[in-house]
Amino acid sequence: MKLMRKDLKANERITTYFALESLQLRTSKTQQQYLVVELCDKTGKIKGYLWDDPIEAIAALQEKSYVKVRGITRVNNVSIVLNIERIRTADKSEVDIRDFLDVVPGGIDHWYKRLEVLIHSMKDSNCLNLVRSFINDEGFIELFITSPGALSVHHNYVGGLLEHTVSSMEQASSAAERYQCLLDRDLMLTGTFIHDIGKVREIYWEIGREFTTEGRLLGHIAIGLMMLDEKLSGLQGFPDELALLLKHMLLSHHGSLEFGSPVVPATPEAVALNLIENTDAKINHLYCHLGNSNSEDDWSHFDKILYTGIYRRRFPKSDQKALKGMAA
């Protein structure tokens, strides 16, 4: 069983697994070289120092990987550090990703099954073929079901993108059934499915969360449009107007230029998508915000996304635990 960072105490000999965020070769005042590593799991970070064979170690290690370490914890300027005796790269099969990253409540399988139900309910063959072209792409679907929905603002955990997409699709389906004369259900489902596909290439998340170079330069909307074009080019006879409507939904889903969309929503389905996916993101953020606040306080801390603290006194103890579970 992995020993978590939050449970480490001083002057203990430990053997456990960590994610290796960074490593740096340094030279002491006595001209002795040593290796400094930044290690972490989902409960915190710890700095490690290796004095024996640091050059050999740095040649064998790689940043953004998992490692197995053995060493002794010490106190250095009130912080716990790790004097490393041995460190090696660990295979992914040796670690449990849940020790390093929070996973979508309910689990990935639960949300994928809900996605399948929605896809099976679609009737338009062109929409269905497009969605299936993504689902059947093993490289895409592996990233799609595991990626977070964002770095920090909403659904920022493993499976968050899948949860956000499925939750938004379910709301889109309900809206289309309620307003049948206004919204095309299959167009709503397809546009909602593709609206954030670019995030699988925009975000790196396995060890630390950061934007990829492609993500920084292009953003997930532009990346998503390219991905959509790639799939459409492989579908014979796909209607031009349907392709145009889907591209517009993807491009406009942030709602305005100031929020990153190059165009504003200009079809009923695009307007509905913007409202639905933004609502889902904001409510998820609210849920996680409350789960991460002190359950003993009447008010949560101020949140820069919500522009306020949230009055939480009315939540009973049972709901407090549920909120904590959502944020975990």
CSV table of C-alpha atoms in Angstrom, one decimal:
chain,number,residue,atom,x,y,z
A,1,MET,CA,0.0,0.0,0.0
A,2,LYS,CA,1.3,3.4,-0.9
A,3,LEU,CA,2.3,5.8,1.9
A,4,MET,CA,0.7,9.2,1.2
A,5,ARG,CA,2.6,12.5,1.5
A,6,LYS,CA,0.2,13.8,4.1
A,7,ASP,CA,1.0,10.9,6.4
A,8,LEU,CA,4.8,11.3,6.4
A,9,LYS,CA,6.5,12.1,9.7
A,10,ALA,CA,10.1,13.0,10.4
A,11,ASN,CA,12.8,10.5,11.0
A,12,GLU,CA,11.0,7.6,9.3
A,13,ARG,CA,12.5,5.1,6.9
A,14,ILE,CA,10.1,4.7,4.0
A,15,THR,CA,9.6,2.9,0.7
A,16,THR,CA,6.8,4.2,-1.5
A,17,TYR,CA,5.8,5.5,-4.9
A,18,PHE,CA,5.6,9.2,-6.0
A,19,ALA,CA,5.2,11.1,-9.1
A,20,LEU,CA,8.4,12.8,-10.2
A,21,GLU,CA,7.6,16.4,-11.2
A,22,SER,CA,11.1,17.7,-11.7
A,23,LEU,CA,14.8,16.9,-11.1
A,24,GLN,CA,17.9,19.0,-11.0
A,25,LEU,CA,21.6,18.3,-10.5
A,26,ARG,CA,23.3,20.7,-8.1
A,27,THR,CA,26.7,21.3,-6.6
A,28,SER,CA,27.3,21.8,-2.9
A,29,LYS,CA,29.7,24.3,-1.3
A,30,THR,CA,32.2,21.5,-1.0
A,31,GLN,CA,31.9,20.8,-4.8
A,32,GLN,CA,29.9,17.6,-4.3
A,33,GLN,CA,27.2,17.0,-6.8
A,34,TYR,CA,23.8,15.9,-5.7
A,35,LEU,CA,20.3,15.5,-7.1
A,36,VAL,CA,17.2,17.4,-6.0
A,37,VAL,CA,13.8,16.0,-7.0
A,38,GLU,CA,10.3,17.3,-6.6
A,39,LEU,CA,7.9,14.4,-5.6
A,40,CYS,CA,4.2,14.5,-5.2
A,41,ASP,CA,1.0,12.6,-4.9
A,42,LYS,CA,-2.6,14.0,-4.6
A,43,THR,CA,-2.1,14.8,-0.9
A,44,GLY,CA,1.0,17.0,-1.3
A,45,LYS,CA,4.6,17.5,-2.4
A,46,ILE,CA,8.0,16.7,-0.9
A,47,LYS,CA,11.5,17.6,-1.9
A,48,GLY,CA,14.0,14.8,-2.1
A,49,TYR,CA,17.8,14.8,-2.0
A,50,LEU,CA,20.1,12.1,-3.5
A,51,TRP,CA,23.8,12.2,-2.7
A,52,ASP,CA,25.0,8.8,-3.9
A,53,ASP,CA,25.6,8.4,-7.7
A,54,PRO,CA,23.4,11.4,-8.7
A,55,ILE,CA,24.7,11.5,-12.3
A,56,GLU,CA,23.8,7.9,-12.8
A,57,ALA,CA,20.4,8.5,-11.3
A,58,ILE,CA,19.6,11.6,-13.4
A,59,ALA,CA,20.5,9.7,-16.6
A,60,ALA,CA,18.0,6.9,-15.6
A,61,LEU,CA,15.1,9.2,-14.5
A,62,GLN,CA,12.6,11.3,-16.5
A,63,GLU,CA,10.5,14.2,-15.4
A,64,LYS,CA,6.7,13.6,-15.4
A,65,SER,CA,7.0,9.9,-14.5
A,66,TYR,CA,6.3,7.6,-11.6
A,67,VAL,CA,9.2,6.5,-9.3
A,68,LYS,CA,9.7,4.2,-6.4
A,69,VAL,CA,11.9,5.7,-3.7
A,70,ARG,CA,13.5,4.5,-0.5
A,71,GLY,CA,14.9,6.8,2.1
A,72,ILE,CA,14.6,8.6,5.4
A,73,THR,CA,12.5,11.6,6.2
A,74,ARG,CA,14.2,14.6,7.8
A,75,VAL,CA,13.2,18.1,8.9
A,76,ASN,CA,14.8,20.9,7.0
A,77,ASN,CA,13.7,24.5,8.0
A,78,VAL,CA,10.5,23.2,9.5
A,79,SER,CA,9.6,21.3,6.3
A,80,ILE,CA,9.8,17.5,5.9
A,81,VAL,CA,12.2,16.4,3.2
A,82,LEU,CA,13.4,13.0,2.0
A,83,ASN,CA,17.0,11.9,2.0
A,84,ILE,CA,16.9,9.3,-0.8
A,85,GLU,CA,18.9,6.1,-0.6
A,86,ARG,CA,17.5,4.6,-3.8
A,87,ILE,CA,15.2,5.8,-6.6
A,88,ARG,CA,14.1,4.1,-9.8
A,89,THR,CA,11.4,4.6,-12.5
A,90,ALA,CA,8.2,2.8,-11.7
A,91,ASP,CA,6.0,1.2,-14.4
A,92,LYS,CA,2.4,2.5,-14.5
A,93,SER,CA,1.2,-1.0,-13.6
A,94,GLU,CA,2.9,-0.6,-10.2
A,95,VAL,CA,0.9,2.4,-9.2
A,96,ASP,CA,-2.7,3.2,-8.6
A,97,ILE,CA,-3.6,6.4,-10.4
A,98,ARG,CA,-6.1,7.2,-7.7
A,99,ASP,CA,-3.2,7.9,-5.3
A,100,PHE,CA,-2.1,10.7,-7.6
A,101,LEU,CA,-5.2,12.1,-9.2
A,102,ASP,CA,-8.8,12.4,-8.1
A,103,VAL,CA,-11.2,10.3,-10.2
A,104,VAL,CA,-14.7,11.3,-11.4
A,105,PRO,CA,-17.4,10.4,-8.8
A,106,GLY,CA,-19.1,7.1,-9.8
A,107,GLY,CA,-16.1,6.0,-11.9
A,108,ILE,CA,-15.3,6.2,-15.6
A,109,ASP,CA,-17.3,3.1,-16.5
A,110,HIS,CA,-20.5,4.6,-15.0
A,111,TRP,CA,-20.2,7.7,-17.1
A,112,TYR,CA,-19.2,5.8,-20.3
A,113,LYS,CA,-22.3,3.6,-20.0
A,114,ARG,CA,-24.4,6.7,-19.8
A,115,LEU,CA,-22.7,8.0,-22.9
A,116,GLU,CA,-23.5,4.7,-24.7
A,117,VAL,CA,-27.2,5.1,-23.8
A,118,LEU,CA,-27.3,8.5,-25.4
A,119,ILE,CA,-25.5,7.4,-28.5
A,120,HIS,CA,-27.8,4.4,-29.0
A,121,SER,CA,-30.8,6.8,-28.8
A,122,MET,CA,-29.6,8.8,-31.8
A,123,LYS,CA,-31.6,8.3,-35.0
A,124,ASP,CA,-29.8,10.5,-37.6
A,125,SER,CA,-27.3,8.2,-39.5
A,126,ASN,CA,-24.9,11.0,-40.3
A,127,CYS,CA,-24.7,12.3,-36.7
A,128,LEU,CA,-24.4,8.7,-35.5
A,129,ASN,CA,-21.6,7.9,-37.9
A,130,LEU,CA,-19.7,11.0,-36.9
A,131,VAL,CA,-19.9,10.3,-33.2
A,132,ARG,CA,-19.0,6.6,-33.8
A,133,SER,CA,-15.9,7.7,-35.8
A,134,PHE,CA,-14.6,9.3,-32.6
A,135,ILE,CA,-15.8,6.5,-30.3
A,136,ASN,CA,-14.1,3.9,-32.5
A,137,ASP,CA,-10.8,5.8,-32.5
A,138,GLU,CA,-8.9,4.0,-29.8
A,139,GLY,CA,-6.3,6.8,-29.3
A,140,PHE,CA,-9.0,9.4,-29.0
A,141,ILE,CA,-11.4,7.5,-26.7
A,142,GLU,CA,-8.6,6.6,-24.3
A,143,LEU,CA,-7.9,10.2,-23.7
A,144,PHE,CA,-11.5,11.4,-23.9
A,145,ILE,CA,-12.7,9.2,-21.0
A,146,THR,CA,-9.7,10.0,-18.8
A,147,SER,CA,-9.0,13.6,-19.4
A,148,PRO,CA,-10.1,16.4,-16.9
A,149,GLY,CA,-12.6,18.9,-18.1
A,150,ALA,CA,-10.3,21.8,-17.3
A,151,LEU,CA,-7.1,22.5,-15.3
A,152,SER,CA,-8.8,24.1,-12.4
A,153,VAL,CA,-12.2,25.8,-13.0
A,154,HIS,CA,-14.5,22.7,-13.4
A,155,HIS,CA,-14.4,18.9,-13.6
A,156,ASN,CA,-10.6,19.0,-12.9
A,157,TYR,CA,-10.1,15.4,-12.2
A,158,VAL,CA,-9.7,12.1,-14.2
A,159,GLY,CA,-12.8,11.5,-16.2
A,160,GLY,CA,-14.0,15.1,-15.8
A,161,LEU,CA,-14.2,15.7,-19.5
A,162,LEU,CA,-16.4,12.6,-19.9
A,163,GLU,CA,-18.6,13.6,-17.0
A,164,HIS,CA,-19.0,17.1,-18.3
A,165,THR,CA,-19.8,15.9,-21.9
A,166,VAL,CA,-22.3,13.3,-20.8
A,167,SER,CA,-24.0,15.5,-18.3
A,168,SER,CA,-24.3,18.3,-20.9
A,169,MET,CA,-25.6,15.8,-23.5
A,170,GLU,CA,-28.3,14.6,-21.1
A,171,GLN,CA,-29.4,18.1,-20.5
A,172,ALA,CA,-29.3,18.8,-24.2
A,173,SER,CA,-31.5,15.8,-24.8
A,174,SER,CA,-34.0,17.0,-22.2
A,175,ALA,CA,-34.1,20.5,-23.7
A,176,ALA,CA,-34.6,19.1,-27.2
A,177,GLU,CA,-37.5,17.0,-26.0
A,178,ARG,CA,-39.0,19.9,-24.2
A,179,TYR,CA,-38.6,22.3,-27.2
A,180,GLN,CA,-39.1,19.9,-30.2
A,181,CYS,CA,-40.2,22.7,-32.5
A,182,LEU,CA,-37.0,24.7,-31.8
A,183,LEU,CA,-34.1,22.2,-31.2
A,184,ASP,CA,-33.0,19.2,-33.3
A,185,ARG,CA,-32.2,16.5,-30.7
A,186,ASP,CA,-29.6,14.6,-32.7
A,187,LEU,CA,-27.9,17.9,-33.7
A,188,MET,CA,-27.9,18.9,-30.0
A,189,LEU,CA,-26.4,15.6,-28.9
A,190,THR,CA,-23.7,15.6,-31.6
A,191,GLY,CA,-22.7,19.2,-31.1
A,192,THR,CA,-22.6,18.7,-27.4
A,193,PHE,CA,-20.5,15.6,-27.8
A,194,ILE,CA,-17.9,17.4,-29.9
A,195,HIS,CA,-17.8,20.8,-28.2
A,196,ASP,CA,-14.8,20.0,-25.9
A,197,ILE,CA,-13.0,17.3,-27.9
A,198,GLY,CA,-10.0,19.6,-28.4
A,199,LYS,CA,-9.2,19.3,-24.7
A,200,VAL,CA,-7.8,15.8,-25.1
A,201,ARG,CA,-4.9,17.6,-26.9
A,202,GLU,CA,-5.0,20.9,-25.0
A,203,ILE,CA,-4.3,19.6,-21.5
A,204,TYR,CA,-1.5,17.4,-20.1
A,205,TRP,CA,-2.7,16.0,-16.8
A,206,GLU,CA,-1.1,12.7,-15.8
A,207,ILE,CA,1.6,14.1,-13.5
A,208,GLY,CA,0.9,17.8,-12.8
A,209,ARG,CA,-1.6,19.7,-14.8
A,210,GLU,CA,-0.6,22.1,-17.5
A,211,PHE,CA,-1.4,23.1,-21.1
A,212,THR,CA,0.4,21.4,-23.9
A,213,THR,CA,2.4,23.5,-26.4
A,214,GLU,CA,-0.4,22.9,-28.9
A,215,GLY,CA,-3.0,23.9,-26.3
A,216,ARG,CA,-1.1,27.1,-25.5
A,217,LEU,CA,-0.7,28.1,-29.1
A,218,LEU,CA,-4.1,27.1,-30.4
A,219,GLY,CA,-6.6,26.4,-27.6
A,220,HIS,CA,-9.1,23.6,-27.5
A,221,ILE,CA,-11.7,25.3,-29.7
A,222,ALA,CA,-9.3,25.5,-32.7
A,223,ILE,CA,-7.9,22.0,-32.0
A,224,GLY,CA,-11.4,20.7,-31.8
A,225,LEU,CA,-12.3,22.2,-35.1
A,226,MET,CA,-9.3,20.5,-36.7
A,227,MET,CA,-10.2,17.2,-35.1
A,228,LEU,CA,-13.8,17.5,-36.4
A,229,ASP,CA,-12.5,18.3,-39.9
A,230,GLU,CA,-10.3,15.2,-39.8
A,231,LYS,CA,-13.3,13.0,-39.0
A,232,LEU,CA,-15.6,14.6,-41.5
A,233,SER,CA,-13.1,14.1,-44.3
A,234,GLY,CA,-13.4,10.4,-43.8
A,235,LEU,CA,-17.2,10.3,-43.9
A,236,GLN,CA,-18.5,10.0,-47.5
A,237,GLY,CA,-21.6,12.0,-48.3
A,238,PHE,CA,-21.8,13.9,-45.0
A,239,PRO,CA,-24.2,16.8,-45.6
A,240,ASP,CA,-22.4,20.2,-46.0
A,241,GLU,CA,-25.0,22.1,-44.0
A,242,LEU,CA,-24.9,19.6,-41.1
A,243,ALA,CA,-21.1,19.9,-41.0
A,244,LEU,CA,-21.5,23.7,-41.0
A,245,LEU,CA,-24.0,23.7,-38.1
A,246,LEU,CA,-21.8,21.4,-36.0
A,247,LYS,CA,-18.7,23.5,-36.7
A,248,HIS,CA,-20.6,26.6,-35.6
A,249,MET,CA,-21.7,24.9,-32.4
A,250,LEU,CA,-18.1,24.0,-31.6
A,251,LEU,CA,-16.8,27.4,-32.4
A,252,SER,CA,-19.4,29.4,-30.5
A,253,HIS,CA,-19.9,27.3,-27.4
A,254,HIS,CA,-18.1,29.7,-25.1
A,255,GLY,CA,-20.7,32.3,-26.0
A,256,SER,CA,-18.7,35.4,-26.8
A,257,LEU,CA,-15.4,36.6,-28.1
A,258,GLU,CA,-14.2,37.7,-24.6
A,259,PHE,CA,-14.5,34.1,-23.4
A,260,GLY,CA,-12.6,32.6,-26.3
A,261,SER,CA,-15.2,31.9,-29.0
A,262,PRO,CA,-14.4,33.4,-32.4
A,263,VAL,CA,-18.1,33.7,-33.2
A,264,VAL,CA,-21.2,34.1,-31.0
A,265,PRO,CA,-24.0,31.5,-31.0
A,266,ALA,CA,-26.3,32.1,-34.0
A,267,THR,CA,-28.4,29.0,-34.2
A,268,PRO,CA,-30.9,27.7,-31.7
A,269,GLU,CA,-28.8,24.7,-31.0
A,270,ALA,CA,-25.7,26.8,-30.5
A,271,VAL,CA,-27.4,29.1,-28.1
A,272,ALA,CA,-28.8,26.1,-26.1
A,273,LEU,CA,-25.3,24.4,-26.1
A,274,ASN,CA,-23.7,27.5,-24.7
A,275,LEU,CA,-26.3,27.8,-21.9
A,276,ILE,CA,-26.2,24.1,-21.0
A,277,GLU,CA,-22.4,23.5,-21.0
A,278,ASN,CA,-21.7,26.7,-19.1
A,279,THR,CA,-24.4,25.9,-16.5
A,280,ASP,CA,-22.9,22.4,-16.1
A,281,ALA,CA,-19.4,23.8,-15.6
A,282,LYS,CA,-20.5,26.5,-13.1
A,283,ILE,CA,-22.6,24.0,-11.0
A,284,ASN,CA,-19.7,21.6,-10.9
A,285,HIS,CA,-17.4,24.3,-9.8
A,286,LEU,CA,-19.9,25.3,-7.1
A,287,TYR,CA,-20.1,21.7,-5.9
A,288,CYS,CA,-16.4,21.3,-5.7
A,289,HIS,CA,-15.9,24.7,-4.1
A,290,LEU,CA,-18.3,23.8,-1.3
A,291,GLY,CA,-16.7,20.4,-0.9
A,292,ASN,CA,-13.3,22.0,-0.4
A,293,SER,CA,-14.4,24.6,2.1
A,294,ASN,CA,-14.6,24.2,5.9
A,295,SER,CA,-17.8,22.4,6.8
A,296,GLU,CA,-17.7,24.0,10.3
A,297,ASP,CA,-18.0,27.5,8.9
A,298,ASP,CA,-21.3,29.2,8.0
A,299,TRP,CA,-19.8,30.7,4.8
A,300,SER,CA,-17.3,29.2,2.3
A,301,HIS,CA,-14.2,31.2,1.5
A,302,PHE,CA,-14.5,33.8,-1.3
A,303,ASP,CA,-14.3,32.3,-4.8
A,304,LYS,CA,-13.0,34.3,-7.7
A,305,ILE,CA,-15.1,32.4,-10.3
A,306,LEU,CA,-18.4,32.8,-8.3
A,307,TYR,CA,-17.4,36.3,-7.1
A,308,THR,CA,-18.7,35.5,-3.6
A,309,GLY,CA,-18.5,33.2,-0.7
A,310,ILE,CA,-21.4,30.8,-0.4
A,311,TYR,CA,-23.7,30.6,2.6
A,312,ARG,CA,-23.6,26.9,3.6
A,313,ARG,CA,-25.1,26.7,7.0
A,314,ARG,CA,-28.3,25.1,5.8
A,315,PHE,CA,-26.5,21.9,4.7
A,316,PRO,CA,-27.0,19.0,7.1
A,317,LYS,CA,-24.0,16.9,8.1
A,318,SER,CA,-24.9,14.1,5.7
A,319,ASP,CA,-24.8,16.6,2.8
A,320,GLN,CA,-21.5,18.0,4.0
A,321,LYS,CA,-20.0,14.5,3.6
A,322,ALA,CA,-21.4,14.2,0.1
A,323,LEU,CA,-19.9,17.5,-0.9
A,324,LYS,CA,-16.5,16.4,0.5
A,325,GLY,CA,-16.8,13.2,-1.6
A,326,MET,CA,-17.5,15.2,-4.7
A,327,ALA,CA,-14.5,17.4,-4.2
A,328,ALA,CA,-12.2,14.4,-3.4
